[in-house]
Amino acid sequence: MVIKVLGSGCSNCKKLEKNTKEAVKELGLDAKVEKVEDIKDIMGFGVMKTPALVVDEKVVLKGRVAKTDEIVTILKNS
Amino acid sequence: MDFINGLLQFKWLYKLVELLVENVFNISMTTRLGSSIHFFIYDTIKIVILLGIMIFLISYIRSYFPPERTKKILSKFDGIKGNIMASLMGIVTPFCSCSSVPIFIGFVEAGVPLGLTFSFLITSPIVNEAAFAILLASFGWKLAFLYVITGVIVGVVGGIIIGKLKLENEVEEYVYQMQVGESEVEKLNRKERINFALENVKEIVGRIWIYLLIGIGIGAVIHGWAPAPVLAKYAGPDNPLAVFVAVILGIPLYSNALGTIPIAEALINKGVGIGTAMAFMMATTALSLPEMILLRKVIKPKLIAYFVAITGVAIILVGYLFNAVAHLLI
């Protein structure tokens, strides 16, 4: 599983990255969490408001910071 | 209705803090120290309450208007109607300067005219929930709503002018070649919307509280000590330069400078023009240096210069207008 956190480096993006890493740890997933900061790559996913979360090239969350337990649910379902 | 009005005017809080200062601290309200301490405690509590409520309500409404939806709506409009629509959407679409670049690219790619995009980009930061709440706390409903309306007008006028100037070639070329992917708009349930709104409250209050406390602190000192006649002379409504200087001062400041509004409140009570204070607020939010640096990624310096000049002039005019009609407002 490849998880990407999209964001240009604002504080919300860092918060989402942190929560995502916690969620991955909680589930004991063998997943890589990458940070995508390039605007062209972000727009390529059709995301207009950061931060956003992408799991295996699919946008699962955008425009807001989700709490760790919400991300756990998202990751379980995808 | 009377009860709600009373609650909103915070007379109860005013009295409560008055009792605290006079009976618990044993300082008379007629002394400078007493009136300063009262100003500080009363303003802090009032602003925190209003900030919390307003940010929550507005964020909840905003959760229904993700930029993807705004983009689709605006791509169907054109002309002045389009500018008005874009400014109004600027109010309800969640915005922070860190997303101004992706929003700009998304709009251009969806075929939203440049003038409409700028109407959106000008109004969106001016009419923000924190500014609205602090204005409400400091100056009341009338002025807070007037601020929103003028924020829309500044955006509409600025957007129309930029649209007429045909500056499409001042947008970086790569923006037009960008491939924007499709992604579905997330369906949120009520719990997620409430969560979104609460997170916003936390985020904004966490970001500006320290500036706010400093602002209220300085405001409290001015409230007790500053010599009113001197201030009125230099920054009063009769000094034509005051608005101009306020706008110039506001540009390098970021929106955290909203914390300075309590300073403005104290200054206005001492005779500084209300339009001067409003112009300062609009300039700090609409014309922030960090946002211009971000926008430079997608537009060329010439268009940035037009954007700053047009918005700046519009804000200065608003300042003069408010100074001229101030006596009708408070």
GROMACS .gro file of C-alpha atoms in nm:
model
  408
    1MET     CA    1   0.000   0.000   0.000
    2VAL     CA    2   0.133   0.343  -0.092
    3ILE     CA    3  -0.009   0.637   0.101
    4LYS     CA    4   0.053   0.992  -0.011
    5VAL     CA    5  -0.009   1.309   0.186
    6LEU     CA    6  -0.062   1.602  -0.053
    7GLY     CA    7   0.021   1.947   0.070
    8SER     CA    8   0.243   2.242   0.004
    9GLY     CA    9   0.395   2.236   0.351
   10CYS     CA   10   0.142   2.430   0.556
   11SER     CA   11   0.080   2.336   0.919
   12ASN     CA   12  -0.241   2.146   0.838
   13CYS     CA   13  -0.054   1.924   0.594
   14LYS     CA   14   0.201   1.834   0.859
   15LYS     CA   15  -0.078   1.753   1.102
   16LEU     CA   16  -0.240   1.519   0.849
   17GLU     CA   17   0.094   1.351   0.783
   18LYS     CA   18   0.145   1.294   1.153
   19ASN     CA   19  -0.206   1.153   1.202
   20THR     CA   20  -0.163   0.928   0.899
   21LYS     CA   21   0.163   0.786   1.030
   22GLU     CA   22  -0.003   0.718   1.363
   23ALA     CA   23  -0.292   0.541   1.191
   24VAL     CA   24  -0.053   0.325   0.988
   25LYS     CA   25   0.133   0.232   1.305
   26GLU     CA   26  -0.190   0.154   1.487
   27LEU     CA   27  -0.301  -0.084   1.214
   28GLY     CA   28   0.046  -0.231   1.179
   29LEU     CA   29   0.028  -0.181   0.804
   30ASP     CA   30   0.318  -0.239   0.574
   31ALA     CA   31   0.269   0.095   0.400
   32LYS     CA   32   0.488   0.378   0.289
   33VAL     CA   33   0.374   0.730   0.373
   34GLU     CA   34   0.501   0.981   0.118
   35LYS     CA   35   0.472   1.357   0.120
   36VAL     CA   36   0.380   1.517  -0.214
   37GLU     CA   37   0.463   1.887  -0.224
   38ASP     CA   38   0.489   1.968  -0.594
   39ILE     CA   39   0.188   2.168  -0.708
   40LYS     CA   40   0.175   1.992  -1.046
   41ASP     CA   41   0.154   1.652  -0.881
   42ILE     CA   42  -0.109   1.776  -0.636
   43MET     CA   43  -0.323   1.920  -0.916
   44GLY     CA   44  -0.277   1.596  -1.108
   45PHE     CA   45  -0.495   1.433  -0.845
   46GLY     CA   46  -0.763   1.697  -0.897
   47VAL     CA   47  -0.715   1.834  -0.548
   48MET     CA   48  -0.780   2.208  -0.506
   49LYS     CA   49  -0.766   2.233  -0.135
   50THR     CA   50  -0.487   2.079   0.063
   51PRO     CA   51  -0.421   1.875   0.266
   52ALA     CA   52  -0.537   1.558   0.097
   53LEU     CA   53  -0.479   1.188   0.142
   54VAL     CA   54  -0.419   0.946  -0.145
   55VAL     CA   55  -0.420   0.569  -0.102
   56ASP     CA   56  -0.289   0.365  -0.394
   57GLU     CA   57  -0.337   0.659  -0.635
   58LYS     CA   58  -0.696   0.720  -0.522
   59VAL     CA   59  -0.798   1.040  -0.337
   60VAL     CA   60  -0.971   0.937  -0.016
   61LEU     CA   61  -0.974   1.265   0.173
   62LYS     CA   62  -0.924   1.627   0.082
   63GLY     CA   63  -0.946   1.980   0.209
   64ARG     CA   64  -0.933   1.895   0.576
   65VAL     CA   65  -0.732   1.733   0.850
   66ALA     CA   66  -0.879   1.403   0.966
   67LYS     CA   67  -0.821   1.261   1.311
   68THR     CA   68  -0.618   0.944   1.353
   69ASP     CA   69  -0.918   0.718   1.416
   70GLU     CA   70  -1.096   0.847   1.104
   71ILE     CA   71  -0.787   0.768   0.899
   72VAL     CA   72  -0.777   0.421   1.056
   73THR     CA   73  -1.132   0.362   0.927
   74ILE     CA   74  -1.042   0.497   0.583
   75LEU     CA   75  -0.735   0.276   0.558
   76LYS     CA   76  -0.929  -0.031   0.670
   77ASN     CA   77  -1.182   0.025   0.392
   78SER     CA   78  -0.933   0.076   0.114
   79MET     CA   79  -3.594   3.900   2.126
   80ASP     CA   80  -3.493   4.153   2.393
   81PHE     CA   81  -3.319   3.878   2.581
   82ILE     CA   82  -3.120   3.768   2.274
   83ASN     CA   83  -3.031   4.128   2.193
   84GLY     CA   84  -2.912   4.183   2.546
   85LEU     CA   85  -2.709   3.866   2.529
   86LEU     CA   86  -2.548   3.969   2.203
   87GLN     CA   87  -2.462   4.315   2.321
   88PHE     CA   88  -2.270   4.159   2.606
   89LYS     CA   89  -2.404   4.408   2.858
   90TRP     CA   90  -2.423   4.122   3.106
   91LEU     CA   91  -2.055   4.054   3.060
   92TYR     CA   92  -1.970   4.422   3.084
   93LYS     CA   93  -2.151   4.444   3.421
   94LEU     CA   94  -2.000   4.118   3.540
   95VAL     CA   95  -1.645   4.230   3.468
   96GLU     CA   96  -1.727   4.568   3.622
   97LEU     CA   97  -1.828   4.391   3.944
   98LEU     CA   98  -1.509   4.188   3.931
   99VAL     CA   99  -1.285   4.492   3.888
  100GLU     CA  100  -1.461   4.707   4.149
  101ASN     CA  101  -1.542   4.451   4.415
  102VAL     CA  102  -1.281   4.178   4.380
  103PHE     CA  103  -0.981   4.379   4.263
  104ASN     CA  104  -1.102   4.684   4.456
  105ILE     CA  105  -1.006   4.924   4.177
  106SER     CA  106  -1.246   5.198   4.078
  107MET     CA  107  -1.363   5.202   3.717
  108THR     CA  108  -1.296   5.572   3.699
  109THR     CA  109  -0.921   5.523   3.744
  110ARG     CA  110  -0.699   5.458   3.445
  111LEU     CA  111  -0.585   5.123   3.583
  112GLY     CA  112  -0.942   5.017   3.651
  113SER     CA  113  -1.070   5.100   3.304
  114SER     CA  114  -0.768   4.934   3.140
  115ILE     CA  115  -0.810   4.610   3.335
  116HIS     CA  116  -1.182   4.612   3.260
  117PHE     CA  117  -1.116   4.661   2.888
  118PHE     CA  118  -0.868   4.372   2.884
  119ILE     CA  119  -1.082   4.114   3.063
  120TYR     CA  120  -1.409   4.214   2.899
  121ASP     CA  121  -1.265   4.224   2.547
  122THR     CA  122  -1.080   3.896   2.581
  123ILE     CA  123  -1.386   3.702   2.697
  124LYS     CA  124  -1.617   3.865   2.444
  125ILE     CA  125  -1.387   3.806   2.148
  126VAL     CA  126  -1.314   3.446   2.243
  127ILE     CA  127  -1.687   3.367   2.271
  128LEU     CA  128  -1.771   3.532   1.938
  129LEU     CA  129  -1.470   3.384   1.760
  130GLY     CA  130  -1.565   3.034   1.868
  131ILE     CA  131  -1.929   3.067   1.766
  132MET     CA  132  -1.870   3.247   1.436
  133ILE     CA  133  -1.587   3.027   1.314
  134PHE     CA  134  -1.791   2.718   1.397
  135LEU     CA  135  -2.104   2.840   1.216
  136ILE     CA  136  -1.926   2.970   0.908
  137SER     CA  137  -1.703   2.664   0.881
  138TYR     CA  138  -2.010   2.440   0.900
  139ILE     CA  139  -2.170   2.628   0.609
  140ARG     CA  140  -1.840   2.617   0.423
  141SER     CA  141  -1.821   2.241   0.446
  142TYR     CA  142  -2.096   2.241   0.180
  143PHE     CA  143  -1.889   2.444  -0.065
  144PRO     CA  144  -1.561   2.269  -0.148
  145PRO     CA  145  -1.360   2.455  -0.414
  146GLU     CA  146  -1.437   2.184  -0.668
  147ARG     CA  147  -1.805   2.273  -0.650
  148THR     CA  148  -1.732   2.648  -0.660
  149LYS     CA  149  -1.521   2.594  -0.971
  150LYS     CA  150  -1.806   2.415  -1.149
  151ILE     CA  151  -2.057   2.683  -1.055
  152LEU     CA  152  -1.832   2.972  -1.163
  153SER     CA  153  -1.736   2.818  -1.497
  154LYS     CA  154  -2.099   2.873  -1.603
  155PHE     CA  155  -2.093   3.248  -1.535
  156ASP     CA  156  -1.959   3.549  -1.720
  157GLY     CA  157  -1.974   3.931  -1.703
  158ILE     CA  158  -2.065   4.138  -1.400
  159LYS     CA  159  -2.308   3.874  -1.279
  160GLY     CA  160  -2.011   3.638  -1.278
  161ASN     CA  161  -1.798   3.878  -1.075
  162ILE     CA  162  -2.072   3.914  -0.815
  163MET     CA  163  -2.119   3.537  -0.802
  164ALA     CA  164  -1.741   3.486  -0.768
  165SER     CA  165  -1.719   3.730  -0.478
  166LEU     CA  166  -2.013   3.568  -0.303
  167MET     CA  167  -1.860   3.224  -0.352
  168GLY     CA  168  -1.543   3.371  -0.206
  169ILE     CA  169  -1.731   3.413   0.121
  170VAL     CA  170  -1.858   3.057   0.150
  171THR     CA  171  -1.564   2.865   0.002
  172PRO     CA  172  -1.307   2.769   0.261
  173PHE     CA  173  -0.987   2.952   0.184
  174CYS     CA  174  -0.642   2.989   0.322
  175SER     CA  175  -0.350   3.152   0.150
  176CYS     CA  176  -0.179   2.813   0.123
  177SER     CA  177  -0.454   2.695  -0.112
  178SER     CA  178  -0.468   3.009  -0.327
  179VAL     CA  179  -0.234   2.856  -0.586
  180PRO     CA  180  -0.421   2.528  -0.641
  181ILE     CA  181  -0.749   2.722  -0.647
  182PHE     CA  182  -0.611   2.964  -0.905
  183ILE     CA  183  -0.490   2.680  -1.128
  184GLY     CA  184  -0.815   2.489  -1.086
  185PHE     CA  185  -1.023   2.793  -1.185
  186VAL     CA  186  -0.813   2.874  -1.491
  187GLU     CA  187  -0.821   2.514  -1.602
  188ALA     CA  188  -1.199   2.498  -1.564
  189GLY     CA  189  -1.230   2.802  -1.791
  190VAL     CA  190  -1.331   3.052  -1.522
  191PRO     CA  191  -1.242   3.399  -1.665
  192LEU     CA  192  -0.947   3.578  -1.505
  193GLY     CA  193  -1.162   3.865  -1.379
  194LEU     CA  194  -1.393   3.625  -1.194
  195THR     CA  195  -1.096   3.440  -1.047
  196PHE     CA  196  -0.966   3.767  -0.905
  197SER     CA  197  -1.307   3.868  -0.768
  198PHE     CA  198  -1.290   3.540  -0.579
  199LEU     CA  199  -0.929   3.585  -0.470
  200ILE     CA  200  -0.987   3.940  -0.343
  201THR     CA  201  -1.310   3.884  -0.149
  202SER     CA  202  -1.224   3.544  -0.005
  203PRO     CA  203  -0.949   3.656   0.234
  204ILE     CA  204  -1.117   3.991   0.319
  205VAL     CA  205  -1.441   3.831   0.432
  206ASN     CA  206  -1.307   3.571   0.669
  207GLU     CA  207  -1.473   3.434   0.979
  208ALA     CA  208  -1.211   3.565   1.221
  209ALA     CA  209  -1.230   3.922   1.090
  210PHE     CA  210  -1.609   3.908   1.104
  211ALA     CA  211  -1.613   3.780   1.462
  212ILE     CA  212  -1.363   4.035   1.587
  213LEU     CA  213  -1.547   4.320   1.415
  214LEU     CA  214  -1.869   4.198   1.566
  215ALA     CA  215  -1.710   4.194   1.909
  216SER     CA  216  -1.549   4.534   1.872
  217PHE     CA  217  -1.802   4.735   1.672
  218GLY     CA  218  -2.131   4.548   1.656
  219TRP     CA  219  -2.355   4.399   1.387
  220LYS     CA  220  -2.403   4.699   1.162
  221LEU     CA  221  -2.037   4.749   1.097
  222ALA     CA  222  -1.958   4.378   1.068
  223PHE     CA  223  -2.219   4.336   0.792
  224LEU     CA  224  -2.113   4.655   0.622
  225TYR     CA  225  -1.761   4.515   0.620
  226VAL     CA  226  -1.883   4.199   0.445
  227ILE     CA  227  -2.078   4.398   0.185
  228THR     CA  228  -1.786   4.629   0.109
  229GLY     CA  229  -1.555   4.325   0.092
  230VAL     CA  230  -1.779   4.189  -0.183
  231ILE     CA  231  -1.791   4.524  -0.363
  232VAL     CA  232  -1.410   4.559  -0.355
  233GLY     CA  233  -1.380   4.208  -0.502
  234VAL     CA  234  -1.640   4.271  -0.774
  235VAL     CA  235  -1.488   4.605  -0.880
  236GLY     CA  236  -1.130   4.474  -0.867
  237GLY     CA  237  -1.226   4.166  -1.068
  238ILE     CA  238  -1.413   4.366  -1.333
  239ILE     CA  239  -1.113   4.597  -1.386
  240ILE     CA  240  -0.864   4.310  -1.404
  241GLY     CA  241  -1.097   4.131  -1.647
  242LYS     CA  242  -1.120   4.440  -1.870
  243LEU     CA  243  -0.741   4.480  -1.880
  244LYS     CA  244  -0.706   4.148  -2.069
  245LEU     CA  245  -0.408   4.024  -1.872
  246GLU     CA  246  -0.442   3.656  -1.963
  247ASN     CA  247  -0.085   3.652  -2.098
  248GLU     CA  248   0.043   3.762  -1.757
  249VAL     CA  249  -0.041   3.420  -1.619
  250GLU     CA  250   0.251   3.177  -1.620
  251GLU     CA  251   0.226   2.958  -1.933
  252TYR     CA  252   0.251   2.629  -1.750
  253VAL     CA  253  -0.080   2.702  -1.577
  254TYR     CA  254  -0.261   2.674  -1.910
  255GLN     CA  255  -0.089   2.344  -1.988
  256MET     CA  256  -0.156   2.189  -1.654
  257GLN     CA  257  -0.341   1.861  -1.654
  258VAL     CA  258  -0.586   1.865  -1.368
  259GLY     CA  259  -0.713   1.527  -1.259
  260GLU     CA  260  -1.073   1.454  -1.170
  261SER     CA  261  -1.158   1.360  -0.820
  262GLU     CA  262  -1.494   1.313  -0.664
  263VAL     CA  263  -1.633   1.558  -0.414
  264GLU     CA  264  -1.634   1.389  -0.079
  265LYS     CA  265  -1.974   1.336   0.079
  266LEU     CA  266  -1.957   1.437   0.442
  267ASN     CA  267  -2.198   1.333   0.713
  268ARG     CA  268  -2.306   1.565   0.990
  269LYS     CA  269  -2.047   1.436   1.235
  270GLU     CA  270  -1.768   1.501   0.986
  271ARG     CA  271  -1.897   1.851   0.916
  272ILE     CA  272  -1.908   1.929   1.289
  273ASN     CA  273  -1.558   1.790   1.320
  274PHE     CA  274  -1.441   2.005   1.028
  275ALA     CA  275  -1.591   2.313   1.193
  276LEU     CA  276  -1.440   2.232   1.534
  277GLU     CA  277  -1.098   2.172   1.380
  278ASN     CA  278  -1.123   2.514   1.214
  279VAL     CA  279  -1.208   2.680   1.544
  280LYS     CA  280  -0.907   2.515   1.704
  281GLU     CA  281  -0.678   2.596   1.414
  282ILE     CA  282  -0.772   2.964   1.381
  283VAL     CA  283  -0.791   3.039   1.752
  284GLY     CA  284  -0.462   2.853   1.802
  285ARG     CA  285  -0.303   3.065   1.532
  286ILE     CA  286  -0.419   3.409   1.639
  287TRP     CA  287  -0.478   3.398   2.015
  288ILE     CA  288  -0.136   3.529   2.109
  289TYR     CA  289  -0.165   3.823   1.865
  290LEU     CA  290  -0.512   3.885   1.996
  291LEU     CA  291  -0.398   3.899   2.358
  292ILE     CA  292  -0.115   4.137   2.267
  293GLY     CA  293  -0.363   4.345   2.068
  294ILE     CA  294  -0.612   4.357   2.352
  295GLY     CA  295  -0.328   4.436   2.595
  296ILE     CA  296  -0.211   4.732   2.390
  297GLY     CA  297  -0.573   4.833   2.337
  298ALA     CA  298  -0.625   4.827   2.713
  299VAL     CA  299  -0.328   5.056   2.771
  300ILE     CA  300  -0.450   5.298   2.504
  301HIS     CA  301  -0.795   5.278   2.658
  302GLY     CA  302  -0.664   5.394   2.993
  303TRP     CA  303  -0.378   5.622   2.901
  304ALA     CA  304  -0.362   5.749   2.543
  305PRO     CA  305  -0.434   6.118   2.500
  306ALA     CA  306  -0.744   6.137   2.283
  307PRO     CA  307  -0.694   6.484   2.134
  308VAL     CA  308  -0.348   6.398   2.002
  309LEU     CA  309  -0.468   6.077   1.835
  310ALA     CA  310  -0.770   6.243   1.686
  311LYS     CA  311  -0.545   6.507   1.538
  312TYR     CA  312  -0.306   6.264   1.368
  313ALA     CA  313  -0.529   5.967   1.281
  314GLY     CA  314  -0.876   6.115   1.303
  315PRO     CA  315  -1.124   6.117   1.017
  316ASP     CA  316  -1.017   6.467   0.919
  317ASN     CA  317  -0.660   6.370   0.839
  318PRO     CA  318  -0.670   6.263   0.473
  319LEU     CA  319  -0.338   6.078   0.493
  320ALA     CA  320  -0.440   5.844   0.775
  321VAL     CA  321  -0.626   5.593   0.555
  322PHE     CA  322  -0.341   5.582   0.306
  323VAL     CA  323  -0.081   5.516   0.575
  324ALA     CA  324  -0.303   5.249   0.735
  325VAL     CA  325  -0.326   5.056   0.406
  326ILE     CA  326   0.049   5.076   0.342
  327LEU     CA  327   0.117   4.955   0.696
  328GLY     CA  328  -0.129   4.670   0.652
  329ILE     CA  329   0.034   4.514   0.344
  330PRO     CA  330   0.340   4.348   0.503
  331LEU     CA  331   0.130   4.218   0.790
  332TYR     CA  332  -0.029   3.877   0.771
  333SER     CA  333  -0.386   3.799   0.869
  334ASN     CA  334  -0.266   3.714   1.221
  335ALA     CA  335  -0.254   4.090   1.251
  336LEU     CA  336  -0.630   4.067   1.303
  337GLY     CA  337  -0.520   4.065   1.664
  338THR     CA  338  -0.469   4.435   1.618
  339ILE     CA  339  -0.841   4.504   1.588
  340PRO     CA  340  -0.884   4.557   1.963
  341ILE     CA  341  -0.613   4.822   1.924
  342ALA     CA  342  -0.828   4.978   1.655
  343GLU     CA  343  -1.131   4.960   1.881
  344ALA     CA  344  -0.948   5.146   2.155
  345LEU     CA  345  -0.810   5.396   1.904
  346ILE     CA  346  -1.153   5.465   1.756
  347ASN     CA  347  -1.290   5.538   2.100
  348LYS     CA  348  -1.011   5.791   2.123
  349GLY     CA  349  -1.111   5.958   1.798
  350VAL     CA  350  -0.932   5.766   1.523
  351GLY     CA  351  -1.144   5.735   1.207
  352ILE     CA  352  -1.344   5.415   1.172
  353GLY     CA  353  -1.272   5.401   0.798
  354THR     CA  354  -0.903   5.415   0.879
  355ALA     CA  355  -0.936   5.109   1.100
  356MET     CA  356  -1.147   4.921   0.841
  357ALA     CA  357  -0.902   4.997   0.563
  358PHE     CA  358  -0.622   4.868   0.778
  359MET     CA  359  -0.807   4.541   0.838
  360MET     CA  360  -0.885   4.488   0.472
  361ALA     CA  361  -0.528   4.560   0.372
  362THR     CA  362  -0.383   4.310   0.618
  363THR     CA  363  -0.612   4.034   0.497
  364ALA     CA  364  -0.641   4.099   0.122
  365LEU     CA  365  -0.291   4.221   0.050
  366SER     CA  366  -0.061   4.000   0.247
  367LEU     CA  367   0.298   3.964   0.138
  368PRO     CA  368   0.309   3.586   0.194
  369GLU     CA  369   0.010   3.539  -0.037
  370MET     CA  370   0.170   3.750  -0.310
  371ILE     CA  371   0.483   3.536  -0.290
  372LEU     CA  372   0.266   3.227  -0.333
  373LEU     CA  373   0.071   3.379  -0.622
  374ARG     CA  374   0.397   3.465  -0.795
  375LYS     CA  375   0.421   3.092  -0.874
  376VAL     CA  376   0.125   3.123  -1.111
  377ILE     CA  377   0.113   3.486  -1.223
  378LYS     CA  378   0.377   3.725  -1.352
  379PRO     CA  379   0.492   4.033  -1.155
  380LYS     CA  380   0.294   4.272  -1.375
  381LEU     CA  381  -0.038   4.109  -1.288
  382ILE     CA  382   0.059   4.098  -0.920
  383ALA     CA  383   0.130   4.472  -0.941
  384TYR     CA  384  -0.213   4.535  -1.097
  385PHE     CA  385  -0.376   4.318  -0.833
  386VAL     CA  386  -0.208   4.510  -0.548
  387ALA     CA  387  -0.268   4.852  -0.702
  388ILE     CA  388  -0.634   4.797  -0.787
  389THR     CA  389  -0.719   4.629  -0.458
  390GLY     CA  390  -0.517   4.886  -0.264
  391VAL     CA  391  -0.694   5.181  -0.426
  392ALA     CA  392  -1.033   5.018  -0.372
  393ILE     CA  393  -0.955   4.967  -0.003
  394ILE     CA  394  -0.837   5.325   0.038
  395LEU     CA  395  -1.164   5.448  -0.117
  396VAL     CA  396  -1.357   5.227   0.125
  397GLY     CA  397  -1.161   5.385   0.411
  398TYR     CA  398  -1.255   5.737   0.304
  399LEU     CA  399  -1.616   5.637   0.252
  400PHE     CA  400  -1.644   5.487   0.600
  401ASN     CA  401  -1.477   5.790   0.755
  402ALA     CA  402  -1.724   6.014   0.578
  403VAL     CA  403  -2.032   5.825   0.696
  404ALA     CA  404  -1.892   5.717   1.033
  405HIS     CA  405  -2.136   5.925   1.234
  406LEU     CA  406  -2.426   5.720   1.091
  407LEU     CA  407  -2.271   5.389   1.196
  408ILE     CA  408  -2.195   5.397   1.564
   0.00000   0.00000   0.00000
